[in-house]
XYZ file of C-alpha atoms in Angstrom:
583
model
C 26.379 34.147 -150.844
C 22.770 33.580 -151.944
C 20.762 36.623 -150.822
C 17.491 34.702 -150.970
C 18.491 32.604 -147.955
C 20.401 35.294 -146.081
C 18.634 36.242 -142.799
C 20.644 39.475 -142.643
C 18.957 40.714 -145.818
C 15.514 40.072 -144.381
C 16.493 41.645 -141.067
C 17.619 44.834 -142.808
C 14.392 45.061 -144.806
C 12.259 44.405 -141.711
C 14.134 47.070 -139.759
C 13.671 49.546 -142.581
C 9.932 48.918 -142.835
C 9.594 49.350 -139.069
C 11.564 52.591 -139.316
C 9.276 53.952 -142.035
C 6.127 53.032 -140.108
C 7.545 54.689 -137.002
C 8.447 57.805 -138.942
C 4.996 57.965 -140.503
C 3.493 57.772 -137.023
C 5.844 60.470 -135.706
C 4.957 62.885 -138.510
C 1.307 61.858 -138.356
C 1.074 63.628 -135.005
C 1.597 66.929 -136.855
C -1.624 66.397 -138.840
C -4.450 68.501 -137.441
C -6.729 68.658 -140.485
C -6.853 67.907 -144.218
C -4.646 70.919 -144.976
C -1.897 69.270 -142.941
C -2.625 65.845 -144.431
C -2.492 67.003 -148.058
C -0.021 69.928 -148.016
C 1.659 69.809 -144.561
C -0.260 72.944 -143.563
C 2.109 74.856 -145.886
C 4.786 74.587 -143.198
C 7.252 72.339 -145.045
C 10.893 73.438 -145.011
C 12.776 73.876 -148.297
C 15.134 70.953 -147.685
C 12.259 68.605 -146.892
C 10.135 69.680 -149.881
C 13.112 69.756 -152.261
C 14.194 66.190 -151.506
C 10.582 65.017 -151.739
C 10.182 66.625 -155.178
C 13.356 64.938 -156.360
C 12.909 61.437 -154.980
C 9.240 61.283 -156.022
C 10.378 61.798 -159.621
C 12.276 58.493 -159.666
C 11.271 54.948 -158.889
C 12.508 51.410 -159.304
C 11.988 52.042 -163.028
C 15.248 54.016 -162.901
C 17.082 50.841 -161.914
C 15.074 48.414 -164.050
C 13.688 49.991 -167.235
C 16.249 52.804 -167.185
C 19.022 50.409 -166.242
C 17.999 48.129 -169.102
C 18.312 51.025 -171.537
C 21.765 51.914 -170.170
C 22.798 48.250 -170.535
C 21.715 48.252 -174.184
C 22.426 51.833 -175.317
C 24.712 53.459 -172.760
C 24.759 57.151 -171.857
C 21.850 58.201 -174.058
C 19.556 57.243 -171.160
C 20.636 60.535 -169.575
C 18.331 62.321 -172.019
C 15.524 60.989 -169.833
C 17.009 62.689 -166.760
C 18.903 65.848 -167.705
C 15.748 67.518 -169.091
C 14.035 66.904 -165.738
C 16.834 68.744 -163.963
C 16.608 71.558 -166.516
C 12.883 71.866 -165.852
C 13.533 72.162 -162.121
C 16.040 74.925 -162.846
C 13.274 76.780 -164.682
C 11.091 76.335 -161.617
C 13.832 77.708 -159.361
C 14.405 80.720 -161.595
C 10.773 81.695 -162.085
C 7.876 79.281 -161.509
C 8.361 77.723 -158.046
C 7.554 80.855 -155.992
C 4.594 81.642 -158.244
C 3.232 78.129 -157.864
C 3.453 78.438 -154.066
C 1.723 81.805 -154.255
C -1.402 80.186 -155.702
C -2.289 79.303 -152.072
C -4.348 76.187 -152.837
C -4.252 72.531 -151.821
C -4.391 70.456 -155.023
C -3.371 70.763 -158.637
C -6.970 70.620 -159.947
C -7.896 73.423 -157.549
C -5.223 75.614 -159.158
C -6.476 74.562 -162.588
C -9.988 75.632 -161.610
C -8.738 79.075 -160.648
C -6.977 79.498 -163.993
C -9.765 78.060 -166.132
C -13.131 76.954 -164.754
C -14.877 74.374 -162.590
C -15.476 72.007 -165.510
C -11.755 71.980 -166.297
C -10.987 71.374 -162.630
C -13.295 68.367 -162.491
C -12.036 66.871 -165.757
C -8.416 67.160 -164.617
C -9.325 65.724 -161.215
C -10.933 62.681 -162.813
C -7.986 62.385 -165.184
C -5.720 62.135 -162.129
C -7.865 59.385 -160.671
C -7.369 57.358 -163.849
C -3.818 58.361 -164.776
C -2.203 57.991 -161.342
C -2.849 54.239 -161.029
C -1.466 53.707 -164.552
C 1.840 55.408 -163.725
C 2.145 54.205 -160.124
C 1.320 50.682 -161.255
C 4.224 50.943 -163.673
C 6.526 52.030 -160.843
C 5.365 49.109 -158.699
C 5.852 46.709 -161.599
C 9.426 47.963 -162.017
C 10.083 47.449 -158.320
C 8.702 43.911 -158.481
C 11.012 43.122 -161.419
C 13.998 44.205 -159.363
C 12.825 42.317 -156.276
C 12.187 39.222 -158.327
C 15.686 39.407 -159.792
C 17.294 39.799 -156.361
C 15.200 37.340 -154.371
C 14.042 34.919 -157.036
C 10.389 35.277 -155.997
C 7.464 35.060 -158.383
C 6.889 38.425 -160.086
C 3.169 38.594 -159.271
C 3.781 37.663 -155.629
C 6.280 40.497 -155.393
C 3.790 42.973 -156.872
C 1.099 42.082 -154.346
C 3.417 41.915 -151.334
C 5.243 45.155 -152.058
C 2.048 46.953 -153.067
C 0.387 46.096 -149.752
C 3.389 47.323 -147.762
C 3.637 50.608 -149.670
C -0.101 51.248 -149.356
C -0.208 50.655 -145.613
C 2.770 52.934 -145.040
C 1.458 55.664 -147.361
C -1.717 56.004 -145.317
C 0.032 56.652 -142.026
C 1.602 60.102 -142.001
C -0.082 62.316 -144.602
C 1.966 64.902 -146.482
C 4.320 65.473 -143.565
C 4.980 61.750 -143.361
C 5.461 61.531 -147.130
C 8.043 64.320 -147.142
C 9.848 63.092 -144.026
C 10.202 59.540 -145.273
C 11.119 60.862 -148.721
C 14.050 62.676 -147.137
C 15.230 59.522 -145.375
C 14.807 57.541 -148.565
C 16.886 60.082 -150.477
C 19.529 59.988 -147.756
C 19.657 56.192 -148.058
C 19.592 55.771 -151.810
C 22.007 58.428 -153.078
C 25.045 57.459 -150.930
C 24.447 53.765 -151.598
C 24.108 54.352 -155.344
C 27.374 56.281 -155.214
C 29.025 53.333 -153.417
C 27.794 50.873 -156.064
C 29.071 53.158 -158.838
C 32.494 53.516 -157.173
C 32.757 49.750 -156.678
C 31.999 49.259 -160.385
C 34.661 51.767 -161.416
C 37.146 50.086 -159.080
C 36.788 46.877 -161.104
C 38.197 48.756 -164.109
C 40.886 50.652 -162.236
C 39.013 53.966 -162.382
C 37.064 56.127 -164.811
C 39.683 55.872 -167.554
C 39.747 52.087 -167.396
C 35.955 52.040 -167.490
C 35.836 53.920 -170.792
C 38.749 51.859 -172.129
C 36.711 48.706 -171.445
C 33.738 50.180 -173.311
C 36.003 50.867 -176.268
C 37.589 47.415 -176.084
C 34.123 45.843 -176.350
C 33.382 47.925 -179.444
C 30.582 49.803 -177.684
C 31.855 53.377 -177.947
C 29.526 54.395 -180.759
C 26.602 52.367 -179.452
C 26.990 53.941 -175.995
C 27.476 57.502 -177.231
C 25.342 60.309 -175.808
C 24.487 61.243 -179.416
C 23.690 58.307 -181.686
C 25.105 57.794 -185.151
C 24.142 54.901 -187.365
C 24.000 52.498 -184.431
C 20.817 53.262 -182.554
C 17.456 51.609 -181.824
C 15.384 50.903 -184.912
C 12.366 52.697 -183.441
C 14.276 56.011 -183.383
C 14.838 56.190 -179.650
C 17.756 58.516 -178.766
C 17.893 60.044 -182.226
C 17.932 63.842 -182.486
C 14.158 63.988 -182.909
C 13.678 61.781 -179.863
C 16.047 64.004 -177.813
C 14.128 67.118 -178.872
C 10.866 65.443 -177.847
C 12.373 64.459 -174.496
C 13.447 68.043 -173.802
C 10.017 69.363 -174.786
C 8.215 66.813 -172.628
C 10.390 66.549 -169.505
C 11.780 70.096 -169.318
C 8.724 72.122 -170.246
C 5.440 70.207 -170.300
C 6.236 68.015 -167.295
C 7.586 70.833 -165.093
C 5.989 74.057 -166.283
C 2.225 73.730 -166.122
C -0.549 74.639 -163.721
C -1.258 70.999 -162.880
C 2.175 70.205 -161.406
C 2.223 73.391 -159.326
C 1.101 71.249 -156.363
C 4.710 70.130 -155.820
C 5.368 73.507 -154.190
C 2.126 73.943 -152.222
C 3.628 72.402 -149.074
C 6.621 74.729 -148.747
C 6.506 77.632 -146.296
C 6.818 80.655 -148.556
C 8.046 81.993 -151.891
C 11.731 82.149 -150.952
C 11.824 78.594 -149.652
C 10.011 77.437 -152.798
C 12.984 78.730 -154.800
C 15.473 76.902 -152.585
C 13.474 73.672 -152.744
C 13.517 73.789 -156.550
C 17.279 74.428 -156.642
C 17.869 71.487 -154.288
C 15.683 69.171 -156.394
C 17.526 70.257 -159.561
C 20.937 69.669 -157.965
C 19.938 66.200 -156.803
C 18.542 65.398 -160.254
C 21.830 66.190 -161.983
C 23.977 64.480 -159.321
C 21.789 61.392 -159.243
C 21.920 60.927 -163.003
C 25.704 60.653 -162.797
C 25.628 57.537 -160.607
C 22.477 55.612 -161.590
C 23.750 54.137 -164.840
C 27.369 53.176 -164.259
C 26.387 49.784 -162.715
C 24.228 48.481 -165.610
C 26.919 49.462 -168.102
C 29.494 47.710 -165.922
C 27.221 44.658 -165.874
C 27.292 44.611 -169.686
C 31.098 44.555 -169.605
C 31.621 42.143 -166.694
C 28.525 40.022 -166.094
C 26.603 39.737 -169.358
C 26.078 35.974 -168.940
C 24.577 36.428 -165.476
C 22.300 39.186 -166.755
C 21.074 37.052 -169.654
C 20.235 34.241 -167.238
C 18.028 36.397 -164.964
C 14.447 35.028 -164.699
C 12.593 38.224 -165.686
C 10.716 39.137 -168.920
C 13.489 41.494 -170.116
C 16.823 40.327 -168.606
C 18.650 43.604 -169.295
C 16.296 45.279 -166.817
C 17.971 43.240 -164.054
C 21.472 44.527 -164.938
C 21.671 46.891 -161.961
C 20.708 44.068 -159.618
C 23.363 41.754 -161.053
C 26.176 44.314 -160.743
C 25.137 45.165 -157.186
C 24.919 41.562 -156.047
C 28.333 40.823 -157.506
C 30.137 43.810 -155.979
C 28.425 44.932 -152.778
C 29.969 43.757 -149.504
C 28.042 41.197 -147.496
C 25.397 42.958 -145.436
C 24.675 45.737 -147.915
C 22.454 43.646 -150.199
C 19.580 44.290 -147.819
C 20.355 48.008 -147.811
C 20.362 47.934 -151.620
C 16.904 46.384 -151.672
C 15.803 48.976 -149.132
C 17.132 51.748 -151.381
C 15.319 50.484 -154.469
C 12.212 49.892 -152.394
C 12.531 53.469 -151.118
C 12.672 54.894 -154.624
C 9.274 53.451 -155.505
C 7.762 54.172 -152.113
C 8.668 57.824 -152.582
C 6.906 58.133 -155.926
C 3.972 55.954 -154.953
C 3.221 57.517 -151.572
C 3.248 60.983 -153.152
C 0.819 59.836 -155.844
C -1.489 58.143 -153.349
C -1.544 61.229 -151.121
C -2.176 63.520 -154.092
C -5.008 61.372 -155.408
C -6.685 61.219 -152.017
C -6.384 65.003 -151.889
C -7.996 65.356 -155.319
C -10.906 63.166 -154.275
C -11.508 64.906 -150.938
C -10.797 68.507 -151.961
C -11.981 68.567 -155.587
C -14.398 65.780 -156.533
C -16.247 65.194 -153.265
C -17.113 68.904 -152.686
C -18.402 69.177 -156.266
C -20.725 66.199 -155.716
C -21.910 67.668 -152.404
C -22.637 71.046 -154.034
C -24.505 69.344 -156.879
C -26.724 67.544 -154.366
C -27.256 70.724 -152.330
C -25.636 69.334 -149.169
C -22.766 70.353 -146.898
C -19.334 68.854 -146.382
C -18.817 66.906 -143.142
C -16.323 67.926 -140.468
C -12.555 68.055 -140.997
C -12.181 64.948 -138.830
C -14.500 62.957 -141.101
C -12.743 64.243 -144.219
C -9.395 63.182 -142.758
C -10.660 59.647 -142.122
C -12.079 59.436 -145.652
C -8.733 60.608 -147.063
C -6.913 57.832 -145.224
C -9.444 55.252 -146.359
C -9.221 56.339 -149.984
C -5.434 56.102 -149.843
C -5.886 52.409 -149.059
C -8.359 51.993 -151.916
C -6.075 53.679 -154.434
C -3.208 51.474 -153.276
C -5.282 48.385 -154.063
C -6.075 49.715 -157.537
C -2.378 50.339 -158.191
C -1.613 46.714 -157.318
C -4.206 45.488 -159.824
C -2.810 47.759 -162.553
C 0.746 46.522 -161.879
C -0.470 42.939 -162.194
C -1.980 43.754 -165.584
C 1.346 45.243 -166.761
C 3.091 41.993 -165.880
C 1.096 40.263 -168.622
C 2.339 42.608 -171.384
C 5.089 40.811 -173.290
C 5.374 42.908 -176.449
C 6.940 46.000 -174.830
C 9.932 46.536 -172.579
C 9.380 48.394 -169.315
C 11.062 51.417 -170.887
C 8.690 51.489 -173.876
C 5.684 50.868 -171.640
C 6.582 53.802 -169.391
C 7.116 56.212 -172.266
C 3.816 55.249 -173.929
C 1.845 55.603 -170.682
C 3.382 59.049 -170.106
C 2.476 60.141 -173.622
C -1.178 59.101 -173.242
C -1.858 60.226 -169.656
C 0.160 63.446 -169.800
C 0.335 65.124 -173.180
C -3.334 65.930 -173.966
C -3.719 67.684 -170.617
C -0.262 69.150 -170.106
C -0.268 71.162 -173.347
C -3.133 73.531 -172.389
C -1.927 73.715 -168.783
C 1.485 74.791 -170.098
C 0.104 77.498 -172.375
C -2.265 78.661 -169.650
C 0.687 80.130 -167.743
C 1.721 82.340 -170.663
C -1.361 83.096 -172.754
C -3.883 85.053 -170.716
C -6.456 86.074 -173.324
C -8.285 82.809 -173.913
C -11.754 81.759 -172.725
C -11.880 79.727 -169.547
C -12.961 76.630 -171.494
C -9.797 76.730 -173.648
C -8.061 73.925 -171.713
C -11.018 71.542 -172.042
C -11.257 72.203 -175.774
C -7.519 71.721 -176.318
C -7.379 68.527 -174.234
C -10.395 67.014 -175.990
C -8.957 67.708 -179.435
C -5.515 66.371 -178.457
C -6.927 63.229 -176.870
C -8.183 61.974 -180.231
C -4.742 61.480 -181.861
C -3.359 60.498 -178.437
C -5.685 57.506 -178.145
C -5.202 56.590 -181.784
C -1.419 56.528 -181.382
C -1.542 54.648 -178.051
C -3.484 51.844 -179.756
C -1.483 52.353 -182.946
C -1.284 48.775 -184.181
C -4.986 48.102 -183.705
C -6.283 51.438 -185.029
C -3.585 52.619 -187.424
C -2.017 49.346 -188.482
C 1.493 50.591 -187.710
C 3.732 51.520 -184.779
C 3.997 55.223 -183.957
C 7.318 56.313 -182.435
C 7.226 58.064 -179.061
C 8.706 61.299 -180.383
C 6.017 61.427 -183.063
C 3.376 61.057 -180.353
C 4.891 63.994 -178.472
C 5.242 66.324 -181.462
C 1.822 65.523 -182.914
C -0.004 65.981 -179.616
C 1.907 69.158 -178.773
C 1.179 70.650 -182.194
C -2.501 69.698 -182.164
C -3.004 70.825 -178.575
C -1.171 74.119 -179.109
C -3.116 75.008 -182.252
C -6.420 74.132 -180.571
C -5.561 76.199 -177.477
C -4.313 79.255 -179.359
C -7.301 79.175 -181.721
C -9.573 79.918 -178.775
C -8.056 83.412 -178.650
C -10.527 84.210 -181.428
C -13.308 84.003 -178.799
C -11.647 86.440 -176.385
C -13.840 89.352 -177.442
C -16.887 87.310 -176.381
C -15.544 86.401 -172.921
C -17.785 87.975 -170.236
C -16.386 90.499 -167.762
C -16.777 88.084 -164.850
C -14.506 85.525 -166.545
C -11.937 88.186 -167.390
C -11.930 89.306 -163.757
C -11.403 85.696 -162.597
C -8.455 85.289 -164.981
C -6.912 88.558 -163.772
C -7.401 87.435 -160.167
C -5.525 84.192 -160.879
C -2.465 85.986 -162.236
C -2.575 88.588 -159.469
C -2.649 85.860 -156.824
C 0.170 83.976 -158.575
C 2.378 87.073 -158.485
C 1.697 88.115 -154.872
C 4.455 86.973 -152.448
C 3.493 84.850 -149.424
C 3.647 86.396 -145.944
C 4.154 83.238 -143.902
C 3.617 84.701 -140.448
C 0.383 86.433 -141.418
C -1.059 83.730 -143.706
C 0.118 80.515 -142.053
C 1.424 81.382 -138.608
C 3.503 79.088 -136.451
C 6.304 77.153 -138.236
C 7.273 73.569 -137.389
C 10.903 73.705 -138.537
C 12.279 72.348 -135.260
C 9.938 69.348 -135.227
C 10.914 68.523 -138.805
C 14.635 68.795 -138.018
C 14.394 66.678 -134.875
C 12.256 63.886 -136.332
C 14.253 63.540 -139.538
C 17.548 63.940 -137.683
C 16.898 61.177 -135.180
C 15.651 58.765 -137.818
C 18.639 59.524 -140.063
C 20.939 58.817 -137.131
C 19.061 55.568 -136.497
C 19.774 54.506 -140.081
C 23.462 55.256 -139.513
C 23.567 53.192 -136.325
C 21.748 50.310 -137.995
C 24.077 50.232 -141.001
C 27.114 50.465 -138.713
C 26.121 47.101 -137.233
C 26.576 45.598 -140.686
C 30.328 46.225 -140.472
C 30.441 42.971 -138.503
C 29.192 40.960 -141.500
C 31.948 41.156 -144.186
C 35.091 39.067 -143.787
C 37.464 41.365 -145.664
C 38.739 44.600 -144.149
C 38.157 46.524 -147.364
C 34.487 45.541 -147.384
C 34.117 46.490 -143.726
C 35.587 49.891 -144.494
C 33.080 50.401 -147.311
C 30.179 49.634 -144.981
C 31.661 51.881 -142.274
C 31.976 54.826 -144.666
C 28.350 54.443 -145.729
C 27.189 54.231 -142.118
C 29.264 57.304 -141.298
C 27.535 59.326 -143.994
C 24.094 58.400 -142.664
C 25.071 59.072 -139.066
C 26.757 62.404 -139.839
C 23.670 63.630 -141.682
C 21.435 62.715 -138.760
C 23.674 64.390 -136.195
C 23.906 67.518 -138.360
C 20.113 67.825 -138.480
C 19.795 67.220 -134.729
C 22.459 69.875 -134.088
C 20.687 72.339 -136.379
C 17.419 71.789 -134.498
C 19.021 72.325 -131.106
C 20.966 75.334 -132.374
C 17.728 77.013 -133.411
C 16.191 76.266 -130.022
C 19.212 77.857 -128.300
C 19.011 80.890 -130.599
C 15.368 81.438 -129.651
C 16.244 81.406 -125.982
């Protein structure tokens, strides 16, 4: 069956897009002001926030760039994912409740409380520049996958998918982002598990799978720890693994800037539960993402090599899925991969609109001596800017499609090193080192940015290629030394600045009283909306049992539909049970 000409595939995708638009509209009715639009009025439940944190951390890159790395180098790709889960565990144990207790709306706002207004503005503008670079990479990865599945032109896919994601992202605000993120998680994880099981079935189980790897002479190449056989650029060596742990576990999860992930949750206790849920999903997800591309290397290497994309190995997941999924589920697969990028992109678009409206715009208004307009006007501006940022992301993704020298994996890692490291280092230390002047973060970031830019443009400026792990270690060392050196100025810090620093840490360590600070919860609305839409997904997928000819394939589709439907009914039951309990 050729999926390009299959009307069922297009019907499934159309139904999914309609479902997401409807869900965005349903959650959009909960938006009363910009607080609701940017942080769900701090009424988000732990299960909604936790799934949103998790799914927004992955994108189609997982199935394209990450899948390409698994195809080439096996299980070492997990070093990109296990450290993320470990960082979320750290959040659950200590940082998540304290991040929620900051009681602000955006990451730069929290940064301003810890440091100063200049730092807040610099980090806000950094987000405006850095977000399109990373989201454009996610969109580019999604277009690669879509191009491999449908055979469409890569640039056409970027534009078409970018427009759809942008329009949807504007609809529901933070509530809509989290609600659709939950549905997207509910769709993608069970389907990924099905694809992984179908791959293992081709080898007679897990044992046969590893026997096939050994028979192909790939055991050493695919090892979690690399010996002599590893990439020439040092990727997955011990130094690279150490850099990955430093970056993804600590700098990417434990810093003032990323505290915004927990601003939407109801209170301190639910912040802990949301972090534990995100960590659990991160570890579980990493177990199923990369079986299919490895299976593609063993079973369908010729088909992978023939894929019409810049780096054929990045289409390995698509090839394995198309070969093994029952008829009818190809559309659901595309929906799942589409969902993974929507979840990361809509979060980024919402966050960037929040930074503009709550951080940059007020600063400009204060500078001009004016006053901010009404909440209604701010809400409309936020929605309009979400559309603008979506257009910028599309343009950035188009520019990535012209880069031929780097794989998607290398491109992602280099973009992360440039846009993250110089700013994450001082924001990390700022949680632990109190006695530094409030300009310490700006000084550290400025010093670290110099080697960061030099290493990003390494060939042009340095005449050589700088490995990713070297970028991480150099920038961390430079940034740390610069930040800690500012302790020498502590004796000169005025009393007002010391009081502001003390106030930040006192606020961060004061538990949230939800009823007094926020008021009325919306748990039941969240349960009902998500429950009914989850059930709708189950009903829709159940119709696809009529498509396959073989009984075994019909059973596979039925099991998947049953999982979706059971989840929806469970949420609906939980919502009604709480209503009955209140009566």
